[in-house]
mmCIF file of C-alpha atoms in Angstrom:
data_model
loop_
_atom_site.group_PDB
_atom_site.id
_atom_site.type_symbol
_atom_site.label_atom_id
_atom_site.label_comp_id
_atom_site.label_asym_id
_atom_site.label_seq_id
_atom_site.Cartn_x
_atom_site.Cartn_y
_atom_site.Cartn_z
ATOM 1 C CA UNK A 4 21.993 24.290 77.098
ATOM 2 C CA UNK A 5 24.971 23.249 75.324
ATOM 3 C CA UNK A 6 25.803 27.418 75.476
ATOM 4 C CA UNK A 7 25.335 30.052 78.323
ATOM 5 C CA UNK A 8 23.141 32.398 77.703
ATOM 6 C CA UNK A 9 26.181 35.505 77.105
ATOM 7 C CA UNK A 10 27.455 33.511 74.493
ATOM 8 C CA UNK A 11 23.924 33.781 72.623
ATOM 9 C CA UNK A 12 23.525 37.284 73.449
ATOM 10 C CA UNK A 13 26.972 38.383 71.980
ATOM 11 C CA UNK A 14 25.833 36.722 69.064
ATOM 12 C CA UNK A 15 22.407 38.491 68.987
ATOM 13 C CA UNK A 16 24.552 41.934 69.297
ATOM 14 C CA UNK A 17 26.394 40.439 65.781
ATOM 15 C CA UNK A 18 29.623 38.984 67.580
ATOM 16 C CA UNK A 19 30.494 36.681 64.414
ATOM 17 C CA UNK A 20 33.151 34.922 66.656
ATOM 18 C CA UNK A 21 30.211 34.038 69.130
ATOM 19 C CA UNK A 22 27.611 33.258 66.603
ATOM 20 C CA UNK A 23 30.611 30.529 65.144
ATOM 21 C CA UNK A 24 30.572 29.421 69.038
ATOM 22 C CA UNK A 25 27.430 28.859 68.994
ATOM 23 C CA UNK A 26 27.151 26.706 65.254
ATOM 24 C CA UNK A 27 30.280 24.477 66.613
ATOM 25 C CA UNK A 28 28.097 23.730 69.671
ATOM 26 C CA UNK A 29 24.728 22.792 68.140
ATOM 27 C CA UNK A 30 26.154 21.907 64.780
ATOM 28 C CA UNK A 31 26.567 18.100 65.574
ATOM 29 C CA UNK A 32 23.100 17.739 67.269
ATOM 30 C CA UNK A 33 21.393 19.966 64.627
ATOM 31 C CA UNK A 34 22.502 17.752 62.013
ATOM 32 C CA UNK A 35 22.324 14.428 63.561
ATOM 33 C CA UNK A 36 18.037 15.670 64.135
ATOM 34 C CA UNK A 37 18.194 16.788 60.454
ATOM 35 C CA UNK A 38 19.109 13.255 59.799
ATOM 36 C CA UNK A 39 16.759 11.777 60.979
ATOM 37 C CA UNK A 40 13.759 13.852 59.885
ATOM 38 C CA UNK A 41 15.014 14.099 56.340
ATOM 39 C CA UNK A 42 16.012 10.369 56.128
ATOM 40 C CA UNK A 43 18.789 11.705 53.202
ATOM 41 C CA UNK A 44 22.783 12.087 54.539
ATOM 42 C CA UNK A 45 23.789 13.429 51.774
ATOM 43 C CA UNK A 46 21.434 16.522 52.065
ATOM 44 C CA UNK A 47 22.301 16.661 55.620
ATOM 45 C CA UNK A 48 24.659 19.189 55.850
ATOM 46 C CA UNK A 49 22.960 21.638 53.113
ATOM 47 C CA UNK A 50 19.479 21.555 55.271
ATOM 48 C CA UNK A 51 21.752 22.411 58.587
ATOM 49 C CA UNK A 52 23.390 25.245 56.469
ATOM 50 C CA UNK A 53 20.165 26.361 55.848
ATOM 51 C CA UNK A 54 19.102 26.084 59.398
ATOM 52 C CA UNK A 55 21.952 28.679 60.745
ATOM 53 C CA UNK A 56 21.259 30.799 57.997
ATOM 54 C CA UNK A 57 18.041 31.323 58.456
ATOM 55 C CA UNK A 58 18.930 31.419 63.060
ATOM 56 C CA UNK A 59 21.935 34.282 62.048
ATOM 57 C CA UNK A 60 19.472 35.948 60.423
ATOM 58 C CA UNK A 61 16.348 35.961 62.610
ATOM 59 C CA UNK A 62 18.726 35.954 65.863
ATOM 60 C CA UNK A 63 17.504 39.605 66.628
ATOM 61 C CA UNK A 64 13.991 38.488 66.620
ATOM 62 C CA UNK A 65 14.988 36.033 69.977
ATOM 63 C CA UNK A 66 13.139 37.623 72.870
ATOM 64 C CA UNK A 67 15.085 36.234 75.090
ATOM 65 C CA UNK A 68 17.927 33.482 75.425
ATOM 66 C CA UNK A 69 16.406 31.393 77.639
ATOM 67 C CA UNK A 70 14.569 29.936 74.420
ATOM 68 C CA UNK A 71 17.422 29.813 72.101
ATOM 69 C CA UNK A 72 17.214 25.825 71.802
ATOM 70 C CA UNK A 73 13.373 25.621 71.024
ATOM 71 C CA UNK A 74 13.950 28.707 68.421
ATOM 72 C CA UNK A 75 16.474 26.768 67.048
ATOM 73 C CA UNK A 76 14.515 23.334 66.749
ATOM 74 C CA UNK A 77 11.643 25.560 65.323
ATOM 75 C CA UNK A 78 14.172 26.503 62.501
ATOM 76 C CA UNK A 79 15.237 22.986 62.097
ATOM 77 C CA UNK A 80 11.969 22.025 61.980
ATOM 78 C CA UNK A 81 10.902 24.728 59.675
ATOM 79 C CA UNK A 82 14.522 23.871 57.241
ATOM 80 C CA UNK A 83 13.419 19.822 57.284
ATOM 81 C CA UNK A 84 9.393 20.470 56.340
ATOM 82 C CA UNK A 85 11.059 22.967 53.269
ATOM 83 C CA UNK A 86 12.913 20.325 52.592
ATOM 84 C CA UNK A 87 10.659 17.278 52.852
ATOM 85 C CA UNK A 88 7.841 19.522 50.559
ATOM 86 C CA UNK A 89 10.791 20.046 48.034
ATOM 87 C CA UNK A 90 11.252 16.105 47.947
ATOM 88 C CA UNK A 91 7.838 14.981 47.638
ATOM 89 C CA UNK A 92 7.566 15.920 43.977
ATOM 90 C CA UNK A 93 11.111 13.855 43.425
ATOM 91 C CA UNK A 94 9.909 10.709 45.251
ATOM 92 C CA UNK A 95 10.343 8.952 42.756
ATOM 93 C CA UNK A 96 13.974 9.121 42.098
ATOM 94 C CA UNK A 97 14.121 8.973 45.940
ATOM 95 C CA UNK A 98 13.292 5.645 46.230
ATOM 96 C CA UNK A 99 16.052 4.589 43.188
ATOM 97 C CA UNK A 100 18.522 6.813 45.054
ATOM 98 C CA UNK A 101 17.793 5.154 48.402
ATOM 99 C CA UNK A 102 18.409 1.471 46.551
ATOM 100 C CA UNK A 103 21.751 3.052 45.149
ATOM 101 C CA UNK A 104 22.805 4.512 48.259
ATOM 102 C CA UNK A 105 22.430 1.422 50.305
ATOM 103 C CA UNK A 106 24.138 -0.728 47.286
ATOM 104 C CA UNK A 107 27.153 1.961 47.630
ATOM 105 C CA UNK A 108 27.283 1.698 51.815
ATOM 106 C CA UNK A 109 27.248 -2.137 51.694
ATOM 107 C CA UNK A 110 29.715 -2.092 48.676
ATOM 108 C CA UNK A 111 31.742 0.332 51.058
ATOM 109 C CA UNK A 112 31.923 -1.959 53.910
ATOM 110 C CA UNK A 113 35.214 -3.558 54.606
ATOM 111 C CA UNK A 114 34.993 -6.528 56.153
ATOM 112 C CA UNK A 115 31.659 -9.025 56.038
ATOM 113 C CA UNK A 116 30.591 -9.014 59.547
ATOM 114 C CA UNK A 117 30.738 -4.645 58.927
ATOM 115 C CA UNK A 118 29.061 -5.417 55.924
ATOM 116 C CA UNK A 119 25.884 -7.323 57.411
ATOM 117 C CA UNK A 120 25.353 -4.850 60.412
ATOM 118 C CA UNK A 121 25.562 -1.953 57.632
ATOM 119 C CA UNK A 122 22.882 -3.661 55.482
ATOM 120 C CA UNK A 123 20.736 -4.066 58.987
ATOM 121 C CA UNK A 124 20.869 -0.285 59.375
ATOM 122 C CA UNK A 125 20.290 0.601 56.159
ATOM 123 C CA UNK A 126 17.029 -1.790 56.109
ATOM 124 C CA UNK A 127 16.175 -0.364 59.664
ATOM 125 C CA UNK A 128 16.546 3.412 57.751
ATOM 126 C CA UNK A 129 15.018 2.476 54.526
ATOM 127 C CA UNK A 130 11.931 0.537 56.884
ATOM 128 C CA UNK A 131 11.121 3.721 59.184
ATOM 129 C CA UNK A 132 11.624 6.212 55.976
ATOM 130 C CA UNK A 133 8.830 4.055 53.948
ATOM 131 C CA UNK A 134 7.010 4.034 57.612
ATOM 132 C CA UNK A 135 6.916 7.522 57.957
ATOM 133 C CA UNK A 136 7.015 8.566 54.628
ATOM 134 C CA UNK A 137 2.766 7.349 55.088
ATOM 135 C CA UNK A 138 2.239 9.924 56.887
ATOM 136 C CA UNK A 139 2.346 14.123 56.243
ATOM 137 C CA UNK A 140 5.427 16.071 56.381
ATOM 138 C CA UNK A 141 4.106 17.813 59.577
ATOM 139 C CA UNK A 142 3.411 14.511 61.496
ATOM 140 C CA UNK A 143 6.681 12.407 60.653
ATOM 141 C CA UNK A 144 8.497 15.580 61.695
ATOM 142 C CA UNK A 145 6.484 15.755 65.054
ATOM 143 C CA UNK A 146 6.566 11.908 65.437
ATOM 144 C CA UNK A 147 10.742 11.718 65.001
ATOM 145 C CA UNK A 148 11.116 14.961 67.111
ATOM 146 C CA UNK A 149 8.980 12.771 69.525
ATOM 147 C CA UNK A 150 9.815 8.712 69.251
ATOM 148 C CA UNK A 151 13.179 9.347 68.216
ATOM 149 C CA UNK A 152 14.652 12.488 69.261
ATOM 150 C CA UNK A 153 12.997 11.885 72.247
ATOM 151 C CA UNK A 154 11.638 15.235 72.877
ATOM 152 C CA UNK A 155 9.213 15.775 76.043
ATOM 153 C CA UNK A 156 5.627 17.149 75.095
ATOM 154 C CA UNK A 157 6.853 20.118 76.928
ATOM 155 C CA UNK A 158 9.663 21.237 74.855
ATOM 156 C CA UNK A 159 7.481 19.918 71.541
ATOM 157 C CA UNK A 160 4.941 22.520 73.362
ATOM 158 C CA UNK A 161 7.623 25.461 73.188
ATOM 159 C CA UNK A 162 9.032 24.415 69.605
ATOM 160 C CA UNK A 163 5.274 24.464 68.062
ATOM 161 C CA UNK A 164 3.067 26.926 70.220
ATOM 162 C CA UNK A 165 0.370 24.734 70.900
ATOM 163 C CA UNK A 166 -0.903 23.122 73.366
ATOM 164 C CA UNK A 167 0.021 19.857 75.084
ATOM 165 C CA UNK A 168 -3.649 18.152 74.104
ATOM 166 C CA UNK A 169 -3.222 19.638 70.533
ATOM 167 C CA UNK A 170 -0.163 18.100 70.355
ATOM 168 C CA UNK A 171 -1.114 14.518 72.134
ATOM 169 C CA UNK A 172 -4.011 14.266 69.437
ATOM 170 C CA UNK A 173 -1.377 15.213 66.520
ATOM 171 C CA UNK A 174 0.681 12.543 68.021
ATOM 172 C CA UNK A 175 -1.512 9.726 68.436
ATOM 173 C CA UNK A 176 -3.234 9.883 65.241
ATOM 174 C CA UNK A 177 0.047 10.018 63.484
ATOM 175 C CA UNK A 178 1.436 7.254 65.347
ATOM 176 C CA UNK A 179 -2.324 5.428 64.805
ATOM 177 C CA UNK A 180 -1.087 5.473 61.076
ATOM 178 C CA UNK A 181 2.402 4.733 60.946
ATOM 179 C CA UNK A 182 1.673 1.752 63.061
ATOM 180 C CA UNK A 183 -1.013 0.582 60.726
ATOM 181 C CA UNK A 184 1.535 0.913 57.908
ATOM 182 C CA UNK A 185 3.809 -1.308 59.861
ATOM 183 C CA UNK A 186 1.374 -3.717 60.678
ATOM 184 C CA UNK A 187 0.667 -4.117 56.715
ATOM 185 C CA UNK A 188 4.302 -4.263 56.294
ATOM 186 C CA UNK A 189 4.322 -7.237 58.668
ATOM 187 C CA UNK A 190 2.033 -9.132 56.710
ATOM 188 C CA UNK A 191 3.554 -9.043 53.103
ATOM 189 C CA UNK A 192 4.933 -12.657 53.112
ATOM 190 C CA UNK A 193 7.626 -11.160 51.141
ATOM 191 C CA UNK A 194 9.444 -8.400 53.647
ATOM 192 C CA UNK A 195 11.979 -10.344 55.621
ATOM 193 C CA UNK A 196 11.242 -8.901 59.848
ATOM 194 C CA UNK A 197 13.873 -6.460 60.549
ATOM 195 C CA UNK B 8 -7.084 -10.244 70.400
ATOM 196 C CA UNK B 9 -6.693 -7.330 67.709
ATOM 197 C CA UNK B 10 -5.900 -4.479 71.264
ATOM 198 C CA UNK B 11 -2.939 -7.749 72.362
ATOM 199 C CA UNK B 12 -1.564 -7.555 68.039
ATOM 200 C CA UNK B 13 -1.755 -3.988 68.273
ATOM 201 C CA UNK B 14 0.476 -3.377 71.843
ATOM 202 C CA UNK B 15 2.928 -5.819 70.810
ATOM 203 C CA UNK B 16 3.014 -3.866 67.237
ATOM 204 C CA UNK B 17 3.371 -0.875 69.202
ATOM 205 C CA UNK B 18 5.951 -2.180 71.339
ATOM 206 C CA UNK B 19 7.907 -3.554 68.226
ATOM 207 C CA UNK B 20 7.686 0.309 66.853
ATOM 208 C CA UNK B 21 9.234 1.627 69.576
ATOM 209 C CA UNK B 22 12.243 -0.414 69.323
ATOM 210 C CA UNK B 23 12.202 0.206 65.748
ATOM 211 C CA UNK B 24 12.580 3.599 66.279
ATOM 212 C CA UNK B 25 15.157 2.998 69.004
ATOM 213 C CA UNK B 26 17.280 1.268 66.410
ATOM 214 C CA UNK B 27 16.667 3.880 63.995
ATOM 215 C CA UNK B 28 18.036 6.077 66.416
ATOM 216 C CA UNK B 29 21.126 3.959 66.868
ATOM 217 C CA UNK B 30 21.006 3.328 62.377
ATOM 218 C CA UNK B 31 21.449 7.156 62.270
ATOM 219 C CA UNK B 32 24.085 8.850 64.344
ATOM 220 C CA UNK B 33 24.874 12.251 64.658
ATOM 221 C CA UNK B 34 27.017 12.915 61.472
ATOM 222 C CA UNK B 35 30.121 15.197 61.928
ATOM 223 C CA UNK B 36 30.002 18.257 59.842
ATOM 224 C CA UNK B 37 32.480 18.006 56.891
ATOM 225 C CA UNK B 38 35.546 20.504 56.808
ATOM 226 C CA UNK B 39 33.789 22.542 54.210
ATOM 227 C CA UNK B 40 30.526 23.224 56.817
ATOM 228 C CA UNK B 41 31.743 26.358 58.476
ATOM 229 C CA UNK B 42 32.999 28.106 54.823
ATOM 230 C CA UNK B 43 30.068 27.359 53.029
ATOM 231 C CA UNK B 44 27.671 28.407 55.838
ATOM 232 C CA UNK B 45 29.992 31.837 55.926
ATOM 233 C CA UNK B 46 29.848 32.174 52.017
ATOM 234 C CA UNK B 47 25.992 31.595 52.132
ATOM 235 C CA UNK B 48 25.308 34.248 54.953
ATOM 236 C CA UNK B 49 27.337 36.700 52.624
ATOM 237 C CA UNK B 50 25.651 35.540 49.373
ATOM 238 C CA UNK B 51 22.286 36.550 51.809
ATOM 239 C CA UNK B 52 24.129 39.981 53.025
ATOM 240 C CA UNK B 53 24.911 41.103 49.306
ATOM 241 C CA UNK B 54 21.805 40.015 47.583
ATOM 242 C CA UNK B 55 20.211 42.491 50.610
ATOM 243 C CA UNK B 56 22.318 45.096 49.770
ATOM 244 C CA UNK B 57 21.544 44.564 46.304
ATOM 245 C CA UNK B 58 18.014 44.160 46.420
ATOM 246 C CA UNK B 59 18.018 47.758 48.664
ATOM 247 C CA UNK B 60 20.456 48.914 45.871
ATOM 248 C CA UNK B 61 17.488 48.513 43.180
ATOM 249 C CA UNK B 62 14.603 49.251 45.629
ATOM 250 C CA UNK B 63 16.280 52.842 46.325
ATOM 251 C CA UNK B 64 16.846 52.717 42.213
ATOM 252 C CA UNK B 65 13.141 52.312 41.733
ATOM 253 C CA UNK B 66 12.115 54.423 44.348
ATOM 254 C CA UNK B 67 14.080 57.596 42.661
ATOM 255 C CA UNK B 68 13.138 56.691 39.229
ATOM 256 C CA UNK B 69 9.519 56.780 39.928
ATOM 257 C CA UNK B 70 10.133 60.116 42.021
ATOM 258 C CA UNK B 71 11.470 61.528 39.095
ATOM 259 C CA UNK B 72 9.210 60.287 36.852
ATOM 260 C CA UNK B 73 6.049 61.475 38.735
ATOM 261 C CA UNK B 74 7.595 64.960 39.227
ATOM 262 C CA UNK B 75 7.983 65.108 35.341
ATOM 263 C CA UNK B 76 4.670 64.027 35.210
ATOM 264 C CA UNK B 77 3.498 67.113 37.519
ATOM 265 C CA UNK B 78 5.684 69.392 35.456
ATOM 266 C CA UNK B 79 4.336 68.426 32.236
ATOM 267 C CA UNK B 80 0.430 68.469 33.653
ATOM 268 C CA UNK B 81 0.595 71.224 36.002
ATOM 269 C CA UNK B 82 2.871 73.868 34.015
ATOM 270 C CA UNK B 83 0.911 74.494 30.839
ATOM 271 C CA UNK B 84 -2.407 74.411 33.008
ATOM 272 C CA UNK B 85 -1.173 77.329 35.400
ATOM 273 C CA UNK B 86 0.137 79.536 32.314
ATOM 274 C CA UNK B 87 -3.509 78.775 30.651
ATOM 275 C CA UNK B 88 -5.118 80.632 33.948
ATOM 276 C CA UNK B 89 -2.912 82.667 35.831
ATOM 277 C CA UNK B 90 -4.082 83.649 39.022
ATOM 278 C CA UNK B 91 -3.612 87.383 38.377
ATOM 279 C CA UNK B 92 -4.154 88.595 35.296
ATOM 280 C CA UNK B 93 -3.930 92.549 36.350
ATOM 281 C CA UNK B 94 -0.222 94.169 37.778
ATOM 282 C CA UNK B 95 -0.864 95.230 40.939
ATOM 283 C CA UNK B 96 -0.997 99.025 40.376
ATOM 284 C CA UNK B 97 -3.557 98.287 38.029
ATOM 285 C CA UNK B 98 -5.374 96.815 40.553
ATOM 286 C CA UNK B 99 -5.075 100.032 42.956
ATOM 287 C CA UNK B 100 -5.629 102.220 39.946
ATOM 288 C CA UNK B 101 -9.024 100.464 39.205
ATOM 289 C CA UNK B 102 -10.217 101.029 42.974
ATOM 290 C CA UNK B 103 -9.127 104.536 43.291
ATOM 291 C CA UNK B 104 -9.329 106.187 40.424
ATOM 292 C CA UNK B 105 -9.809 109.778 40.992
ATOM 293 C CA UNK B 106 -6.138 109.411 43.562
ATOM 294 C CA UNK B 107 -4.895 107.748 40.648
ATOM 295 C CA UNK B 108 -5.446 110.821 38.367
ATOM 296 C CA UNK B 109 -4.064 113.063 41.162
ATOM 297 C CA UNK B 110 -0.892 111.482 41.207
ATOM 298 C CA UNK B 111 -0.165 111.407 37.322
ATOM 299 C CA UNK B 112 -1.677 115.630 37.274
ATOM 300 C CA UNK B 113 0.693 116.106 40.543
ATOM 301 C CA UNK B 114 -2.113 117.572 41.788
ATOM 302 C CA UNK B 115 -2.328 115.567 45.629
ATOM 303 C CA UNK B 116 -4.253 116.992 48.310
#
């Protein structure tokens, strides 16, 4: 807990001074997770707006503070699949924008060496977007709250209500599918290894 | 063969999404974070407010419609049938009518 629990419960009694405690406390690690489900910085900070929004609003309907942090990856999670359902039906100009943003970052880079490790991130982004942009909006957000966030089954158990072998399934077959995306990535002679 | 190309893909996925960890670090929010998440939780507060505002709005207007409603029905329907159509002495006068008599002749016993 990056909070103690009296902090949260000031702000579920509408303390506004401890609910701004609590945003400044979570705010970097909400967004940095928002990140990397949505695959999009520039949205970044709108989806986390969205996420403490919707957590100032439902803060009254926290049993108890011992589960703030699952609550509020349930609301990230929640904010990200909004957003990711918004996006599918703009995919399209996704993929231009993606192409523009990474021309931008690499124009942006100072020095060459700078440069070169900026284009290697932006491939590694642009490669695990495409990756899990094979699979549904529900599974790439369980599989980066998972592989990348690093999240135990337990607390994925807490943030979704559902069982650990619900989730293992969920997990595998989504992981089944990005890999076999990967794997066909691998073997287009014309997609340089990253 | 194909389980040895599959663990080494797996393998290589992991560190790909170690490294897509490390591609994407936590961004810090931008001056205007804390503001615009204020201004949207009031935007949310007044469009509640105004949203009760109207509810309560609708709420009387269709109170005051329906009791028009039951005026205009109900009125004209209980002057067509009154539920008495006799005064009361009437009434008395009709079951006692030699008393009634008496008292107009003076002439109680």
């Amino acid at each position: 807990m990056l909070v103690d629990f009296e902090l949260i419960e000031r702000a579920r009694s509408g303390d506004d001074a401890a609910f701004n405690q609590v945003v400044q406390a979570y705010r970097k690690r909400i967004l940095g997770t928002i990140a990397r489900l949505i695959g999009r910085p520039e949205d970044v900070e709108d989806v986390g707006q969205e996420v403490f929004l919707r957590l100032y609003y439902s803060l009254d309907q926290l049993r108890t503070s011992e589960v703030f942090e699952p609550w509020l990856y349930r609301l990230t999670v929640n904010a990200a699949y909004d957003y990711l359902r918004r996006q599918r039906r703009r995919q399209e100009s996704r993929m231009s924008d993606l192409s523009e943003q990474a021309v931008m970052l690499a124009d942006a880079a100072e020095s060459g060496k700078k440069r070169d490790e900026e284009q290697r991130r932006t491939k590694i982004r642009e490669l695990v977007d495409s990756l899990l942009g094979k699979v549904s909006e529900e599974d790439r957000i369980l599989l980066t709250l998972k592989e990348v966030e690093g999240l135990s089954l337990k607390e994925l158990e807490k943030i979704y209500r559902v069982n650990e072998n619900a989730l293992k399934v969920r997990l595998f077959r989504a992981r089944q599918r990005v890999l076999k995306a990967y794997e066909a990535h691998k073997e287009k002679p014309d997609d340089q290894e990253v | 063969m194909r389980d040895m190309t599959t663990d080494q893909s797996g393998d290589k996925l992991d560190r790909l999404f170690a490294e897509y960890r490390e591609a994407c670090p936590d961004p810090e929010a931008g001056a205007g974070f804390m503001p615009g998440l204020w201004q949207r939780i009031d935007a949310r507060r007044a469009s509640n407010v105004v949203m009760l505002r109207r509810i309560a709005q609708v709420c009387v207007g269709a109170t005051l419609a329906l009791t028009l409603l039951m005026g205009a029905v109900l009125i004209p329907r209980f002057e067509r049938a009154p539920v008495y159509s006799t005064t009361y002495v009437d009434t008395i006068a009709a079951d006692h009518p030699n008393t009634y008599v008496d008292i107009l002749t003076g002439d109680i016993k």
